[in-house]
Amino acid sequence: QGPPFPTAAAGGGGRCCLTAPLELHEMSHAAERPYRCELCGKTFAQTSALVKHQRVHTGEKPYKCPMCGKTFALSSGLVLHKRIHTGERPHTCPLCGKKFISSSHLALHLRSHTGERKYKCSVCGKLFLQSSHLVRHKAIHTGEKPFKCEDCGKNFGRASHLKTHRRVHTGERPYKCDKCGKNFRSSAHLMSHQLLESGERNFKCTTCSKAFKQASSLKQHLKTHEAREPHRCSVCSRTFSRSSYLQIENLLVERDSNFCPCLAQSSVLLKYCCLWLVNLLHWEHLEIP
C-alpha cells in the first residue's frame, strides 16, 4: 500500500507539490462536474473527459489501427483492439485459467462461474450475463435483420455480422497471426486459430473435467452428457445408451445364441473383441435357453 494522498495540511500549511491531482481528487468528493455537454447535458469533472464524450455525438474516431484500419474514439479502445492482432491476453481468470484482453471482459466472464445473470428477456424469460446479449437475443423473437449485404442480398441482425460477411466478397482478411503469418476474416477466427496453435485447452467440461481448445468443441461434447432418447430392445424392452449394444443383443436373439458375441462373425460385433459385458448386464432379461 502506498503513502497517504498528499494534502496541503500534511506539509504544515504549505501548498501541495501535486496540486492538480489533489484538486481533481477533492472535486470527486465534492461531486463538482463543471463541464457540461451542450448536446445532451451530461456533466464532467475534467475538460478532457468532456472532449472524449463529445466524440459520441460527432462520430470522430481519431485513433486508427495500423494493422486493419479500424478506428476508435479513444486511445484506450485502440490499445485493447491491438491485442486481438497480437494475441496478448494479460487478464487471467483465477478459476478456470481462461485469458482475456481486458479486465472488463474478465469481470463479465466471472459471472459465468457465479451464475449471475441480471438481464432477463421479457418474452421468454431467458437470462443473460450482459445487456448487449439480451439485445441480440431479442432479435430472435422479432426476426429483425436490418443489415443487408449489397452484394448478395443476405440480411443480418447485427452490423458487425454484416461487416464480417462482406469480407467474403472483398477477400479482405485483416487479422494476421503473428506466429505463422496466416490471415483471417474475423478476430474470432484468429483467436480460434491461435488457441489451436498454442495447444491450450481453456474450455473445460464441468461434468467430466475434459478440456478442449475451442468453445465449439466443448459445446459438441456437452451433448454427450445430455439426456437422449434411449435405444429399446424389442424382446424385453430394456433400454441401452448406445445403439451398438442394442444391435448386438438383437443379433443374439435372432440367432438364439448363448455364446460370446465375438464368435458370431458379425462386422458389428468384431470391432468390440469380446462383449461379455452385454451378457452380464442383459442376459437374465432375455431368458434364452
mmCIF file of C-alpha atoms in Angstrom:
data_model
loop_
_atom_site.group_PDB
_atom_site.id
_atom_site.type_symbol
_atom_site.label_atom_id
_atom_site.label_comp_id
_atom_site.label_asym_id
_atom_site.label_seq_id
_atom_site.Cartn_x
_atom_site.Cartn_y
_atom_site.Cartn_z
ATOM 1 C CA GLN A 1 0.000 0.000 0.000
ATOM 2 C CA GLY A 2 1.421 3.416 -0.964
ATOM 3 C CA PRO A 3 1.747 6.540 1.183
ATOM 4 C CA PRO A 4 -1.334 8.627 2.024
ATOM 5 C CA PHE A 5 -2.535 11.027 -0.650
ATOM 6 C CA PRO A 6 -0.616 14.337 -0.065
ATOM 7 C CA THR A 7 -2.617 17.288 1.239
ATOM 8 C CA ALA A 8 -1.868 20.908 1.981
ATOM 9 C CA ALA A 9 -2.216 20.239 5.706
ATOM 10 C CA ALA A 10 0.355 17.468 5.593
ATOM 11 C CA GLY A 11 3.070 19.954 4.738
ATOM 12 C CA GLY A 12 2.382 22.196 7.700
ATOM 13 C CA GLY A 13 0.085 24.538 5.791
ATOM 14 C CA GLY A 14 2.198 24.756 2.641
ATOM 15 C CA ARG A 15 0.794 24.134 -0.854
ATOM 16 C CA CYS A 16 0.988 20.506 -2.057
ATOM 17 C CA CYS A 17 3.515 19.779 -4.789
ATOM 18 C CA LEU A 18 0.849 17.664 -6.551
ATOM 19 C CA THR A 19 -1.676 20.484 -6.735
ATOM 20 C CA ALA A 20 -3.518 19.388 -9.887
ATOM 21 C CA PRO A 21 -4.093 15.756 -8.798
ATOM 22 C CA LEU A 22 -5.123 16.958 -5.349
ATOM 23 C CA GLU A 23 -7.691 19.370 -6.760
ATOM 24 C CA LEU A 24 -9.103 16.692 -9.042
ATOM 25 C CA HIS A 25 -9.292 14.309 -6.114
ATOM 26 C CA GLU A 26 -11.121 16.857 -3.961
ATOM 27 C CA MET A 27 -13.545 17.591 -6.813
ATOM 28 C CA SER A 28 -14.509 13.928 -6.913
ATOM 29 C CA HIS A 29 -15.533 14.157 -3.253
ATOM 30 C CA ALA A 30 -17.469 17.359 -3.783
ATOM 31 C CA ALA A 31 -19.133 15.868 -6.859
ATOM 32 C CA GLU A 32 -18.200 19.003 -8.812
ATOM 33 C CA ARG A 33 -18.718 18.487 -12.529
ATOM 34 C CA PRO A 34 -18.500 21.978 -14.025
ATOM 35 C CA TYR A 35 -18.001 20.925 -17.659
ATOM 36 C CA ARG A 36 -21.316 20.363 -19.400
ATOM 37 C CA CYS A 37 -22.072 18.853 -22.802
ATOM 38 C CA GLU A 38 -24.263 21.301 -24.730
ATOM 39 C CA LEU A 39 -25.839 18.491 -26.761
ATOM 40 C CA CYS A 40 -27.038 16.080 -24.072
ATOM 41 C CA GLY A 41 -26.465 17.919 -20.790
ATOM 42 C CA LYS A 42 -24.099 15.354 -19.305
ATOM 43 C CA THR A 43 -21.514 16.881 -16.949
ATOM 44 C CA PHE A 44 -17.849 16.077 -16.352
ATOM 45 C CA ALA A 45 -15.167 16.891 -13.800
ATOM 46 C CA GLN A 46 -12.447 17.435 -16.423
ATOM 47 C CA THR A 47 -12.358 19.129 -19.819
ATOM 48 C CA SER A 48 -10.512 16.132 -21.287
ATOM 49 C CA ALA A 49 -13.402 13.866 -20.300
ATOM 50 C CA LEU A 50 -15.856 16.242 -21.980
ATOM 51 C CA VAL A 51 -13.787 16.269 -25.185
ATOM 52 C CA LYS A 52 -13.782 12.462 -25.284
ATOM 53 C CA HIS A 53 -17.518 12.346 -24.631
ATOM 54 C CA GLN A 54 -18.301 14.776 -27.455
ATOM 55 C CA ARG A 55 -16.939 12.238 -29.931
ATOM 56 C CA VAL A 56 -20.056 10.185 -29.207
ATOM 57 C CA HIS A 57 -22.072 12.965 -30.844
ATOM 58 C CA THR A 58 -19.632 13.933 -33.606
ATOM 59 C CA GLY A 59 -18.657 10.382 -34.544
ATOM 60 C CA GLU A 60 -14.992 11.374 -34.549
ATOM 61 C CA LYS A 61 -12.614 8.419 -34.285
ATOM 62 C CA PRO A 62 -9.063 9.769 -34.464
ATOM 63 C CA TYR A 63 -7.231 6.608 -33.381
ATOM 64 C CA LYS A 64 -6.594 4.188 -36.251
ATOM 65 C CA CYS A 65 -5.293 0.620 -36.092
ATOM 66 C CA PRO A 66 -2.200 0.326 -38.326
ATOM 67 C CA MET A 67 -2.926 -3.365 -38.947
ATOM 68 C CA CYS A 68 -6.548 -3.397 -40.110
ATOM 69 C CA GLY A 69 -7.548 0.266 -40.372
ATOM 70 C CA LYS A 70 -10.303 0.143 -37.760
ATOM 71 C CA THR A 71 -10.774 3.486 -35.984
ATOM 72 C CA PHE A 72 -11.599 4.331 -32.384
ATOM 73 C CA ALA A 73 -12.836 7.332 -30.423
ATOM 74 C CA LEU A 74 -10.497 6.607 -27.502
ATOM 75 C CA SER A 75 -6.833 5.648 -27.411
ATOM 76 C CA SER A 76 -7.667 3.012 -24.794
ATOM 77 C CA GLY A 77 -10.018 1.369 -27.292
ATOM 78 C CA LEU A 78 -7.195 1.113 -29.813
ATOM 79 C CA VAL A 79 -4.845 -0.378 -27.202
ATOM 80 C CA LEU A 80 -7.354 -3.130 -26.403
ATOM 81 C CA HIS A 81 -8.097 -3.736 -30.082
ATOM 82 C CA LYS A 82 -4.420 -4.243 -30.949
ATOM 83 C CA ARG A 83 -4.362 -7.205 -28.574
ATOM 84 C CA ILE A 84 -6.670 -9.021 -30.998
ATOM 85 C CA HIS A 85 -3.894 -8.853 -33.584
ATOM 86 C CA THR A 86 -1.029 -9.614 -31.210
ATOM 87 C CA GLY A 87 -2.873 -12.299 -29.251
ATOM 88 C CA GLU A 88 -1.975 -10.623 -25.959
ATOM 89 C CA ARG A 89 -4.370 -11.601 -23.154
ATOM 90 C CA PRO A 90 -2.961 -10.274 -19.882
ATOM 91 C CA HIS A 91 -6.018 -10.854 -17.686
ATOM 92 C CA THR A 92 -6.416 -14.446 -16.450
ATOM 93 C CA CYS A 93 -9.444 -15.994 -14.767
ATOM 94 C CA PRO A 94 -8.336 -17.398 -11.378
ATOM 95 C CA LEU A 95 -10.984 -20.123 -11.557
ATOM 96 C CA CYS A 96 -10.504 -21.687 -14.995
ATOM 97 C CA GLY A 97 -7.356 -20.082 -16.403
ATOM 98 C CA LYS A 98 -9.075 -18.532 -19.421
ATOM 99 C CA LYS A 99 -7.353 -15.343 -20.626
ATOM 100 C CA PHE A 100 -8.885 -12.031 -21.704
ATOM 101 C CA ILE A 101 -7.752 -8.833 -23.401
ATOM 102 C CA SER A 102 -9.246 -6.545 -20.733
ATOM 103 C CA SER A 103 -10.260 -6.523 -17.082
ATOM 104 C CA SER A 104 -13.857 -5.704 -18.067
ATOM 105 C CA HIS A 105 -14.028 -8.834 -20.236
ATOM 106 C CA LEU A 106 -12.682 -10.856 -17.311
ATOM 107 C CA ALA A 107 -15.287 -9.346 -14.964
ATOM 108 C CA LEU A 108 -18.073 -10.352 -17.350
ATOM 109 C CA HIS A 109 -16.614 -13.853 -17.678
ATOM 110 C CA LEU A 110 -16.520 -14.321 -13.891
ATOM 111 C CA ARG A 111 -20.312 -14.137 -13.905
ATOM 112 C CA SER A 112 -20.337 -17.431 -15.790
ATOM 113 C CA HIS A 113 -18.778 -19.042 -12.703
ATOM 114 C CA THR A 114 -21.006 -17.295 -10.171
ATOM 115 C CA GLY A 115 -24.135 -17.898 -12.241
ATOM 116 C CA GLU A 116 -25.098 -14.229 -12.077
ATOM 117 C CA ARG A 117 -27.431 -13.351 -14.962
ATOM 118 C CA LYS A 118 -29.059 -9.985 -14.359
ATOM 119 C CA TYR A 119 -30.680 -9.337 -17.725
ATOM 120 C CA LYS A 120 -33.982 -11.093 -18.413
ATOM 121 C CA CYS A 121 -35.893 -11.421 -21.680
ATOM 122 C CA SER A 122 -39.467 -10.195 -21.216
ATOM 123 C CA VAL A 123 -40.694 -12.581 -23.930
ATOM 124 C CA CYS A 124 -39.267 -15.969 -22.919
ATOM 125 C CA GLY A 125 -37.676 -15.283 -19.533
ATOM 126 C CA LYS A 126 -34.159 -16.296 -20.582
ATOM 127 C CA LEU A 127 -31.407 -14.675 -18.510
ATOM 128 C CA PHE A 128 -28.166 -13.167 -19.792
ATOM 129 C CA LEU A 129 -24.830 -12.073 -18.381
ATOM 130 C CA GLN A 130 -24.737 -8.840 -20.390
ATOM 131 C CA SER A 131 -27.344 -6.347 -21.571
ATOM 132 C CA SER A 132 -25.853 -6.490 -25.073
ATOM 133 C CA HIS A 133 -26.500 -10.240 -25.153
ATOM 134 C CA LEU A 134 -30.135 -9.603 -24.255
ATOM 135 C CA VAL A 135 -30.490 -7.042 -27.065
ATOM 136 C CA ARG A 136 -29.080 -9.531 -29.578
ATOM 137 C CA HIS A 137 -31.321 -12.284 -28.235
ATOM 138 C CA LYS A 138 -34.484 -10.219 -28.678
ATOM 139 C CA ALA A 139 -33.888 -10.226 -32.440
ATOM 140 C CA ILE A 140 -34.757 -13.948 -32.340
ATOM 141 C CA HIS A 141 -38.287 -13.080 -31.247
ATOM 142 C CA THR A 142 -38.742 -10.108 -33.568
ATOM 143 C CA GLY A 143 -36.962 -11.702 -36.530
ATOM 144 C CA GLU A 144 -35.482 -8.314 -37.276
ATOM 145 C CA LYS A 145 -32.468 -8.317 -39.615
ATOM 146 C CA PRO A 146 -31.998 -4.708 -40.668
ATOM 147 C CA PHE A 147 -28.478 -5.021 -42.074
ATOM 148 C CA LYS A 148 -28.451 -6.119 -45.725
ATOM 149 C CA CYS A 149 -25.475 -7.100 -47.873
ATOM 150 C CA GLU A 150 -25.470 -5.059 -51.099
ATOM 151 C CA ASP A 151 -23.558 -7.784 -52.940
ATOM 152 C CA CYS A 152 -25.738 -10.842 -52.302
ATOM 153 C CA GLY A 153 -28.825 -9.509 -50.504
ATOM 154 C CA LYS A 154 -28.282 -11.538 -47.338
ATOM 155 C CA ASN A 155 -29.643 -9.917 -44.168
ATOM 156 C CA PHE A 156 -28.083 -9.798 -40.716
ATOM 157 C CA GLY A 157 -29.267 -8.914 -37.249
ATOM 158 C CA ARG A 158 -26.060 -7.094 -36.374
ATOM 159 C CA ALA A 159 -23.883 -4.610 -38.241
ATOM 160 C CA SER A 160 -20.752 -6.449 -37.106
ATOM 161 C CA HIS A 161 -22.001 -9.657 -38.736
ATOM 162 C CA LEU A 162 -22.616 -7.819 -41.998
ATOM 163 C CA LYS A 163 -19.160 -6.266 -41.859
ATOM 164 C CA THR A 164 -17.524 -9.666 -41.367
ATOM 165 C CA HIS A 165 -19.710 -11.228 -44.076
ATOM 166 C CA ARG A 166 -18.770 -8.611 -46.681
ATOM 167 C CA ARG A 167 -15.168 -9.777 -46.433
ATOM 168 C CA VAL A 168 -16.327 -12.957 -48.180
ATOM 169 C CA HIS A 169 -16.974 -10.775 -51.223
ATOM 170 C CA THR A 170 -13.982 -8.445 -50.880
ATOM 171 C CA GLY A 171 -11.467 -11.119 -49.884
ATOM 172 C CA GLU A 172 -10.268 -8.906 -47.045
ATOM 173 C CA ARG A 173 -8.519 -10.762 -44.211
ATOM 174 C CA PRO A 174 -7.309 -8.070 -41.806
ATOM 175 C CA TYR A 175 -6.461 -10.281 -38.825
ATOM 176 C CA LYS A 176 -2.992 -11.787 -39.073
ATOM 177 C CA CYS A 177 -1.389 -14.430 -36.879
ATOM 178 C CA ASP A 178 1.973 -13.062 -35.738
ATOM 179 C CA LYS A 179 3.423 -16.568 -35.467
ATOM 180 C CA CYS A 180 2.598 -18.186 -38.814
ATOM 181 C CA GLY A 181 1.501 -15.188 -40.891
ATOM 182 C CA LYS A 182 -1.890 -16.636 -41.787
ATOM 183 C CA ASN A 183 -4.694 -14.100 -42.269
ATOM 184 C CA PHE A 184 -8.323 -14.332 -41.158
ATOM 185 C CA ARG A 185 -11.592 -12.547 -41.887
ATOM 186 C CA SER A 186 -12.565 -12.051 -38.235
ATOM 187 C CA SER A 187 -10.922 -11.741 -34.837
ATOM 188 C CA ALA A 188 -12.895 -14.793 -33.685
ATOM 189 C CA HIS A 189 -11.325 -16.922 -36.432
ATOM 190 C CA LEU A 190 -7.885 -15.617 -35.489
ATOM 191 C CA MET A 191 -8.413 -16.408 -31.796
ATOM 192 C CA SER A 192 -9.613 -19.929 -32.625
ATOM 193 C CA HIS A 193 -6.524 -20.439 -34.774
ATOM 194 C CA GLN A 194 -4.210 -19.167 -32.040
ATOM 195 C CA LEU A 195 -5.777 -21.496 -29.479
ATOM 196 C CA LEU A 196 -5.213 -24.461 -31.779
ATOM 197 C CA GLU A 197 -1.616 -23.400 -32.397
ATOM 198 C CA SER A 198 -0.866 -22.862 -28.703
ATOM 199 C CA GLY A 199 -2.336 -26.179 -27.616
ATOM 200 C CA GLU A 200 -4.127 -24.515 -24.694
ATOM 201 C CA ARG A 201 -7.321 -26.186 -23.507
ATOM 202 C CA ASN A 202 -9.208 -23.450 -21.677
ATOM 203 C CA PHE A 203 -12.716 -24.821 -22.203
ATOM 204 C CA LYS A 204 -13.436 -27.399 -19.510
ATOM 205 C CA CYS A 205 -16.449 -29.671 -19.089
ATOM 206 C CA THR A 206 -17.900 -29.272 -15.595
ATOM 207 C CA THR A 207 -19.352 -32.780 -15.721
ATOM 208 C CA CYS A 208 -16.289 -34.894 -16.557
ATOM 209 C CA SER A 209 -13.439 -32.311 -16.436
ATOM 210 C CA LYS A 210 -12.408 -32.997 -20.033
ATOM 211 C CA ALA A 211 -10.783 -29.904 -21.570
ATOM 212 C CA PHE A 212 -10.999 -28.550 -25.112
ATOM 213 C CA LYS A 213 -9.205 -25.989 -27.248
ATOM 214 C CA GLN A 214 -12.380 -24.432 -28.635
ATOM 215 C CA ALA A 215 -15.754 -23.496 -27.177
ATOM 216 C CA SER A 216 -17.481 -25.168 -30.127
ATOM 217 C CA SER A 217 -15.758 -28.470 -29.296
ATOM 218 C CA LEU A 218 -16.910 -28.224 -25.680
ATOM 219 C CA LYS A 219 -20.461 -27.462 -26.813
ATOM 220 C CA GLN A 220 -20.453 -30.545 -29.032
ATOM 221 C CA HIS A 221 -19.043 -32.649 -26.185
ATOM 222 C CA LEU A 222 -21.730 -31.486 -23.740
ATOM 223 C CA LYS A 223 -24.335 -33.107 -25.952
ATOM 224 C CA THR A 224 -22.923 -36.497 -24.935
ATOM 225 C CA HIS A 225 -23.988 -35.769 -21.358
ATOM 226 C CA GLU A 226 -27.461 -34.602 -22.276
ATOM 227 C CA ALA A 227 -30.399 -36.968 -21.887
ATOM 228 C CA ARG A 228 -31.177 -38.663 -25.196
ATOM 229 C CA GLU A 229 -33.909 -40.979 -26.432
ATOM 230 C CA PRO A 230 -32.758 -44.483 -25.339
ATOM 231 C CA HIS A 231 -32.439 -47.499 -27.627
ATOM 232 C CA ARG A 232 -35.022 -50.116 -26.630
ATOM 233 C CA CYS A 233 -34.798 -53.908 -27.017
ATOM 234 C CA SER A 234 -37.807 -55.371 -28.870
ATOM 235 C CA VAL A 235 -37.757 -58.554 -26.715
ATOM 236 C CA CYS A 236 -37.590 -57.343 -23.125
ATOM 237 C CA SER A 237 -37.929 -53.554 -23.564
ATOM 238 C CA ARG A 238 -34.654 -52.938 -21.738
ATOM 239 C CA THR A 239 -33.041 -49.669 -22.876
ATOM 240 C CA PHE A 240 -29.435 -49.065 -23.940
ATOM 241 C CA SER A 241 -27.492 -45.802 -24.090
ATOM 242 C CA ARG A 242 -25.688 -46.974 -27.234
ATOM 243 C CA SER A 243 -27.385 -48.307 -30.343
ATOM 244 C CA SER A 244 -24.400 -50.631 -30.926
ATOM 245 C CA TYR A 245 -25.230 -52.607 -27.761
ATOM 246 C CA LEU A 246 -28.811 -52.965 -28.934
ATOM 247 C CA GLN A 247 -27.620 -54.255 -32.326
ATOM 248 C CA ILE A 248 -25.552 -56.900 -30.560
ATOM 249 C CA GLU A 249 -28.412 -58.010 -28.367
ATOM 250 C CA ASN A 250 -30.871 -58.215 -31.259
ATOM 251 C CA LEU A 251 -28.407 -60.367 -33.215
ATOM 252 C CA LEU A 252 -28.076 -62.752 -30.272
ATOM 253 C CA VAL A 253 -31.856 -63.041 -30.079
ATOM 254 C CA GLU A 254 -32.174 -63.707 -33.823
ATOM 255 C CA ARG A 255 -29.562 -66.496 -33.727
ATOM 256 C CA ASP A 256 -30.752 -67.895 -30.396
ATOM 257 C CA SER A 257 -27.126 -67.650 -29.306
ATOM 258 C CA ASN A 258 -25.705 -68.050 -25.828
ATOM 259 C CA PHE A 259 -22.004 -67.808 -26.681
ATOM 260 C CA CYS A 260 -19.508 -64.981 -26.717
ATOM 261 C CA PRO A 261 -20.676 -62.317 -29.210
ATOM 262 C CA CYS A 262 -17.301 -62.093 -30.965
ATOM 263 C CA LEU A 263 -17.834 -65.644 -32.265
ATOM 264 C CA ALA A 264 -20.901 -64.555 -34.233
ATOM 265 C CA GLN A 265 -18.581 -63.318 -37.014
ATOM 266 C CA SER A 266 -20.591 -60.122 -37.478
ATOM 267 C CA SER A 267 -18.919 -56.923 -38.643
ATOM 268 C CA VAL A 268 -20.932 -55.087 -36.000
ATOM 269 C CA LEU A 269 -19.514 -57.303 -33.269
ATOM 270 C CA LEU A 270 -15.940 -57.879 -34.362
ATOM 271 C CA LYS A 271 -14.929 -54.326 -33.592
ATOM 272 C CA TYR A 272 -15.702 -54.917 -29.904
ATOM 273 C CA CYS A 273 -13.481 -58.007 -29.382
ATOM 274 C CA CYS A 274 -15.455 -59.854 -26.697
ATOM 275 C CA LEU A 275 -18.548 -58.196 -25.244
ATOM 276 C CA TRP A 276 -19.410 -60.455 -22.347
ATOM 277 C CA LEU A 277 -20.360 -57.228 -20.591
ATOM 278 C CA VAL A 278 -23.583 -57.233 -22.612
ATOM 279 C CA ASN A 279 -24.395 -60.709 -21.311
ATOM 280 C CA LEU A 280 -23.700 -59.718 -17.726
ATOM 281 C CA LEU A 281 -25.939 -56.665 -17.918
ATOM 282 C CA HIS A 282 -28.737 -58.066 -20.012
ATOM 283 C CA TRP A 283 -28.769 -61.876 -20.245
ATOM 284 C CA GLU A 284 -31.165 -62.580 -17.403
ATOM 285 C CA HIS A 285 -33.831 -60.383 -19.029
ATOM 286 C CA LEU A 286 -33.797 -62.357 -22.288
ATOM 287 C CA GLU A 287 -34.272 -65.793 -20.708
ATOM 288 C CA ILE A 288 -32.684 -67.518 -23.703
ATOM 289 C CA PRO A 289 -32.139 -71.271 -23.076
#
